[in-house]
């Protein structure tokens, strides 16, 4: 199947640019989002897009970047077919169930990309104002596309949103996919999508590995936001202490690599949640630190 048949791209950036020059920011927001009610529902699911005044203020502040945002959207559209096709090949997905939905948009200066539920299945969202340099874009596209394709094989959208065990597995698998598709980079590049300056973070995680692993194993069955945050989010958490933020990504990657010795990526991407929980519990037992 040709790469373009594996995805459907919905580029909202032209809609933003068309109305970004209006004098009333709130009008710009309503017109920008008016033609995409399903995307609006998805964006508001976590509350981030529910404050109309706040959203209008952020988007109004991006009006002066019209040329830059348009160029970034063009770069993203060019990268998507090859990125999605590479992930589809790695996970053995032939396009069953229809193409991957990819939403390119101007966001709220928060996340650069994420996989989230849209019309009953995962879709890929990319916020152009937050994207890094073009040479690192493929890492982000492949990582998030891996989540979307993983959802086609295992319906991961139905798994606990804050489940520690399943998050370790899904993030570890997506990171391993990017690593196998681009073998020339160090682990910190796959874990931080090419952003520089994270070698010290990786070294600290390795140095404190036994402590991190003990905490993760104790919280493995947790499914609440407070226990999830220390391992996967950048925000402060009352339970985090001084753990390196996002250390769960490295733990997940290391555990998936142990599982990868005996299973293909395609097989891993089809496991149901009960098996994921059992396999992760076993993989984390005496798991050595990454080299």
Short mmCIF file of C-alpha atoms in Angstrom, two decimals:
data_model
loop_
_atom_site.label_atom_id
_atom_site.label_comp_id
_atom_site.label_asym_id
_atom_site.label_seq_id
_atom_site.Cartn_x
_atom_site.Cartn_y
_atom_site.Cartn_z
CA UNK A 1 0.00 0.00 0.00
CA UNK A 2 1.49 3.41 -0.92
CA UNK A 3 2.43 5.60 2.08
CA UNK A 4 -0.22 8.21 1.31
CA UNK A 5 -2.96 5.57 1.57
CA UNK A 6 -2.00 4.86 5.19
CA UNK A 7 -2.99 8.26 6.50
CA UNK A 8 -5.42 11.12 6.25
CA UNK A 9 -4.00 14.54 7.05
CA UNK A 10 -6.27 17.28 8.37
CA UNK A 11 -4.31 20.53 8.35
CA UNK A 12 -6.00 23.17 10.52
CA UNK A 13 -3.17 25.68 10.15
CA UNK A 14 -4.66 27.42 7.07
CA UNK A 15 -7.89 27.93 9.00
CA UNK A 16 -5.97 29.54 11.85
CA UNK A 17 -4.03 31.78 9.48
CA UNK A 18 -7.17 32.82 7.61
CA UNK A 19 -8.74 34.25 10.77
CA UNK A 20 -5.66 35.16 12.79
CA UNK A 21 -5.78 38.74 11.55
CA UNK A 22 -9.25 39.47 12.86
CA UNK A 23 -9.34 42.25 15.45
CA UNK A 24 -11.33 40.23 17.99
CA UNK A 25 -9.29 37.24 19.21
CA UNK A 26 -12.39 35.38 20.36
CA UNK A 27 -13.75 35.54 16.80
CA UNK A 28 -10.49 34.11 15.52
CA UNK A 29 -10.84 31.13 17.83
CA UNK A 30 -14.43 30.36 16.94
CA UNK A 31 -13.77 30.60 13.20
CA UNK A 32 -10.54 28.62 13.45
CA UNK A 33 -12.24 25.68 15.15
CA UNK A 34 -15.74 25.95 13.69
CA UNK A 35 -15.23 23.45 10.87
CA UNK A 36 -13.77 20.75 13.09
CA UNK A 37 -16.23 19.99 15.92
CA UNK A 38 -14.83 16.49 16.48
CA UNK A 39 -11.34 17.92 16.94
CA UNK A 40 -12.74 20.54 19.33
CA UNK A 41 -14.31 17.80 21.44
CA UNK A 42 -11.01 15.94 21.52
CA UNK A 43 -9.05 19.05 22.49
CA UNK A 44 -11.47 19.94 25.27
CA UNK A 45 -11.54 16.45 26.72
CA UNK A 46 -8.81 17.27 29.24
CA UNK A 47 -10.00 20.83 29.78
CA UNK A 48 -7.05 22.53 28.08
CA UNK A 49 -9.22 24.14 25.38
CA UNK A 50 -12.29 24.83 27.53
CA UNK A 51 -11.32 28.34 28.63
CA UNK A 52 -12.31 30.38 25.57
CA UNK A 53 -10.67 33.58 26.83
CA UNK A 54 -7.43 31.83 27.69
CA UNK A 55 -7.30 29.99 24.39
CA UNK A 56 -8.01 33.22 22.51
CA UNK A 57 -5.17 34.97 24.32
CA UNK A 58 -2.64 32.26 23.48
CA UNK A 59 -3.67 32.00 19.84
CA UNK A 60 -3.74 35.78 19.47
CA UNK A 61 -0.14 35.82 20.65
CA UNK A 62 0.82 33.55 17.74
CA UNK A 63 -0.61 35.79 15.03
CA UNK A 64 2.77 37.32 14.26
CA UNK A 65 4.23 33.94 13.34
CA UNK A 66 2.05 33.34 10.29
CA UNK A 67 4.85 32.66 7.81
CA UNK A 68 6.72 30.45 10.28
CA UNK A 69 3.62 28.44 11.16
CA UNK A 70 2.75 27.92 7.50
CA UNK A 71 6.29 26.71 6.75
CA UNK A 72 6.22 24.35 9.73
CA UNK A 73 2.90 22.89 8.58
CA UNK A 74 4.35 22.25 5.15
CA UNK A 75 7.35 20.48 6.69
CA UNK A 76 5.04 18.31 8.79
CA UNK A 77 2.85 17.34 5.83
CA UNK A 78 5.96 16.30 3.92
CA UNK A 79 7.26 14.18 6.83
CA UNK A 80 4.04 12.37 7.67
CA UNK A 81 3.69 9.84 4.79
CA UNK A 82 7.18 8.40 5.21
CA UNK A 83 7.00 8.45 9.01
CA UNK A 84 3.67 6.66 9.23
CA UNK A 85 4.68 4.16 6.55
CA UNK A 86 7.90 3.35 8.43
CA UNK A 87 5.98 2.71 11.65
CA UNK A 88 3.37 0.64 9.82
CA UNK A 89 6.15 -1.54 8.43
CA UNK A 90 7.86 -1.92 11.80
CA UNK A 91 4.62 -2.96 13.52
CA UNK A 92 3.33 -5.06 10.64
CA UNK A 93 0.23 -2.94 10.06
CA UNK A 94 -1.12 -3.02 6.51
CA UNK A 95 -3.73 -0.28 6.85
CA UNK A 96 -6.56 -2.42 8.19
CA UNK A 97 -9.41 -0.30 9.49
CA UNK A 98 -8.65 2.69 7.33
CA UNK A 99 -5.91 5.31 7.33
CA UNK A 100 -4.34 6.94 10.35
CA UNK A 101 -5.87 10.33 11.13
CA UNK A 102 -3.23 13.04 11.49
CA UNK A 103 -4.34 16.46 12.75
CA UNK A 104 -1.89 19.29 12.13
CA UNK A 105 -2.83 22.37 14.12
CA UNK A 106 -1.77 25.52 15.91
CA UNK A 107 -1.90 24.58 19.58
CA UNK A 108 -1.54 26.34 22.91
CA UNK A 109 2.26 26.47 23.21
CA UNK A 110 2.15 23.28 25.30
CA UNK A 111 2.71 19.82 23.82
CA UNK A 112 4.36 19.42 20.43
CA UNK A 113 2.65 16.14 19.60
CA UNK A 114 0.45 13.50 21.12
CA UNK A 115 -1.80 10.55 20.32
CA UNK A 116 -5.37 10.92 21.51
CA UNK A 117 -8.86 9.57 20.95
CA UNK A 118 -10.74 11.02 17.99
CA UNK A 119 -13.97 9.53 16.67
CA UNK A 120 -13.51 6.24 18.49
CA UNK A 121 -9.84 5.53 17.80
CA UNK A 122 -6.44 7.07 18.32
CA UNK A 123 -5.30 9.90 16.08
CA UNK A 124 -2.00 11.72 15.78
CA UNK A 125 -1.95 15.42 16.74
CA UNK A 126 0.97 17.71 15.90
CA UNK A 127 1.08 21.32 17.13
CA UNK A 128 3.30 23.26 14.74
CA UNK A 129 4.16 26.16 17.04
CA UNK A 130 5.98 23.77 19.40
CA UNK A 131 7.87 21.60 16.93
CA UNK A 132 11.63 21.31 17.07
CA UNK A 133 14.05 21.42 14.13
CA UNK A 134 13.16 19.45 10.99
CA UNK A 135 15.92 16.91 11.58
CA UNK A 136 14.19 15.83 14.80
CA UNK A 137 10.64 15.88 13.48
CA UNK A 138 10.80 12.26 12.31
CA UNK A 139 11.45 11.09 15.88
CA UNK A 140 8.29 12.75 17.15
CA UNK A 141 6.15 11.64 14.18
CA UNK A 142 7.30 8.04 14.48
CA UNK A 143 6.85 7.90 18.25
CA UNK A 144 3.31 9.25 18.22
CA UNK A 145 2.40 7.29 15.08
CA UNK A 146 3.55 4.15 16.89
CA UNK A 147 0.92 4.84 19.57
CA UNK A 148 -1.75 5.24 16.90
CA UNK A 149 -0.82 2.03 15.09
CA UNK A 150 -0.50 0.24 18.45
CA UNK A 151 -4.11 1.25 19.11
CA UNK A 152 -5.14 -0.50 15.89
CA UNK A 153 -3.70 -3.76 17.18
CA UNK A 154 -4.65 -3.58 20.87
CA UNK A 155 -7.21 -0.77 21.37
CA UNK A 156 -4.93 0.96 23.87
CA UNK A 157 -7.35 3.92 24.01
CA UNK A 158 -9.43 1.74 26.35
CA UNK A 159 -6.56 1.10 28.77
CA UNK A 160 -6.37 3.13 32.02
CA UNK A 161 -5.33 6.67 31.17
CA UNK A 162 -3.00 6.81 34.17
CA UNK A 163 -2.08 3.14 34.42
CA UNK A 164 1.60 2.89 35.34
CA UNK A 165 2.10 -0.62 33.91
CA UNK A 166 0.45 0.09 30.57
CA UNK A 167 2.14 3.49 30.23
CA UNK A 168 5.55 1.90 30.76
CA UNK A 169 4.74 -0.56 27.99
CA UNK A 170 3.18 1.84 25.47
CA UNK A 171 5.86 4.50 25.87
CA UNK A 172 8.61 1.91 25.87
CA UNK A 173 7.27 0.30 22.71
CA UNK A 174 6.86 3.62 20.87
CA UNK A 175 10.39 4.64 21.83
CA UNK A 176 11.81 1.28 20.75
CA UNK A 177 10.10 1.65 17.37
CA UNK A 178 11.82 5.01 16.81
CA UNK A 179 15.14 3.54 17.91
CA UNK A 180 14.91 0.63 15.48
CA UNK A 181 13.95 2.93 12.62
CA UNK A 182 16.87 5.30 13.24
CA UNK A 183 19.74 3.45 14.89
CA UNK A 184 22.37 6.18 14.75
CA UNK A 185 21.26 8.24 17.76
CA UNK A 186 21.86 7.90 21.50
CA UNK A 187 19.01 6.83 23.76
CA UNK A 188 18.41 10.34 25.10
CA UNK A 189 17.52 11.46 21.58
CA UNK A 190 14.76 8.86 21.26
CA UNK A 191 13.49 9.64 24.75
CA UNK A 192 13.43 13.43 24.28
CA UNK A 193 12.73 13.61 20.52
CA UNK A 194 16.16 14.99 19.71
CA UNK A 195 16.07 17.90 22.15
CA UNK A 196 19.63 18.56 23.36
CA UNK A 197 20.85 18.69 26.92
CA UNK A 198 19.48 15.45 28.33
CA UNK A 199 22.67 13.41 28.73
CA UNK A 200 22.85 14.44 32.39
CA UNK A 201 19.24 13.30 32.85
CA UNK A 202 20.10 9.89 31.40
CA UNK A 203 23.19 9.60 33.58
CA UNK A 204 21.18 10.49 36.69
CA UNK A 205 18.55 7.87 35.85
CA UNK A 206 21.28 5.26 35.47
CA UNK A 207 22.94 6.32 38.73
CA UNK A 208 19.64 6.09 40.64
CA UNK A 209 18.36 3.05 38.78
CA UNK A 210 17.74 0.79 41.78
CA UNK A 211 15.78 3.51 43.56
CA UNK A 212 13.71 4.29 40.46
CA UNK A 213 13.06 0.62 39.74
CA UNK A 214 11.95 0.01 43.33
CA UNK A 215 9.49 2.90 43.13
CA UNK A 216 8.14 1.82 39.76
CA UNK A 217 7.60 -1.77 40.87
CA UNK A 218 5.77 -0.58 44.00
CA UNK A 219 3.46 1.60 41.88
CA UNK A 220 3.07 -0.80 38.96
CA UNK A 221 -0.63 -1.51 39.57
CA UNK A 222 -1.55 2.15 40.18
CA UNK A 223 -4.00 3.80 37.78
CA UNK A 224 -4.35 7.29 39.30
CA UNK A 225 -2.85 10.57 38.10
CA UNK A 226 -0.73 11.21 41.20
CA UNK A 227 1.16 7.93 40.89
CA UNK A 228 1.46 8.25 37.11
CA UNK A 229 2.86 11.79 37.06
CA UNK A 230 6.31 11.20 38.61
CA UNK A 231 7.25 8.77 35.86
CA UNK A 232 5.73 10.35 32.75
CA UNK A 233 5.03 14.09 33.19
CA UNK A 234 7.12 17.23 33.53
CA UNK A 235 4.86 18.82 36.14
CA UNK A 236 5.53 18.52 39.84
CA UNK A 237 3.73 15.74 41.68
CA UNK A 238 3.19 15.31 45.42
CA UNK A 239 4.49 11.75 45.19
CA UNK A 240 7.51 12.40 42.99
CA UNK A 241 10.03 13.55 45.54
CA UNK A 242 13.20 14.31 43.63
CA UNK A 243 12.89 11.55 41.05
CA UNK A 244 14.14 12.57 37.59
CA UNK A 245 11.07 13.71 35.67
CA UNK A 246 9.87 11.33 32.94
CA UNK A 247 12.13 8.55 34.22
CA UNK A 248 9.33 6.10 33.39
CA UNK A 249 10.14 6.49 29.70
CA UNK A 250 13.62 5.06 30.26
CA UNK A 251 12.29 2.27 32.48
CA UNK A 252 9.65 1.40 29.89
CA UNK A 253 12.18 1.39 27.06
CA UNK A 254 14.58 -0.83 29.01
CA UNK A 255 11.81 -3.29 29.92
CA UNK A 256 10.50 -3.44 26.34
CA UNK A 257 14.01 -4.11 25.10
CA UNK A 258 14.16 -7.11 27.43
CA UNK A 259 10.84 -8.34 26.00
CA UNK A 260 12.04 -7.59 22.48
CA UNK A 261 14.67 -10.33 22.77
CA UNK A 262 11.91 -12.92 22.52
CA UNK A 263 9.10 -11.16 20.63
CA UNK A 264 8.71 -9.15 17.45
CA UNK A 265 7.46 -5.57 17.54
CA UNK A 266 4.32 -6.74 15.78
CA UNK A 267 3.62 -9.35 18.44
CA UNK A 268 4.20 -6.86 21.26
CA UNK A 269 1.76 -4.43 19.65
CA UNK A 270 -1.09 -6.96 19.80
CA UNK A 271 -0.86 -7.96 23.47
CA UNK A 272 -4.04 -7.36 25.52
CA UNK A 273 -3.83 -5.42 28.77
CA UNK A 274 -3.75 -8.43 31.16
CA UNK A 275 -0.75 -9.86 29.34
CA UNK A 276 0.94 -6.46 29.27
CA UNK A 277 0.61 -6.17 33.05
CA UNK A 278 1.95 -9.68 33.63
CA UNK A 279 4.83 -9.35 31.18
CA UNK A 280 5.87 -5.95 32.51
CA UNK A 281 5.88 -7.23 36.10
CA UNK A 282 8.20 -10.03 35.05
CA UNK A 283 10.40 -7.83 32.87
CA UNK A 284 10.97 -5.38 35.71
CA UNK A 285 12.22 -8.11 38.04
CA UNK A 286 15.96 -7.55 38.53
CA UNK A 287 15.99 -5.39 35.39
CA UNK A 288 19.56 -4.13 34.90
CA UNK A 289 20.14 -0.46 34.14
CA UNK A 290 20.48 0.49 30.48
CA UNK A 291 24.07 0.44 29.22
#
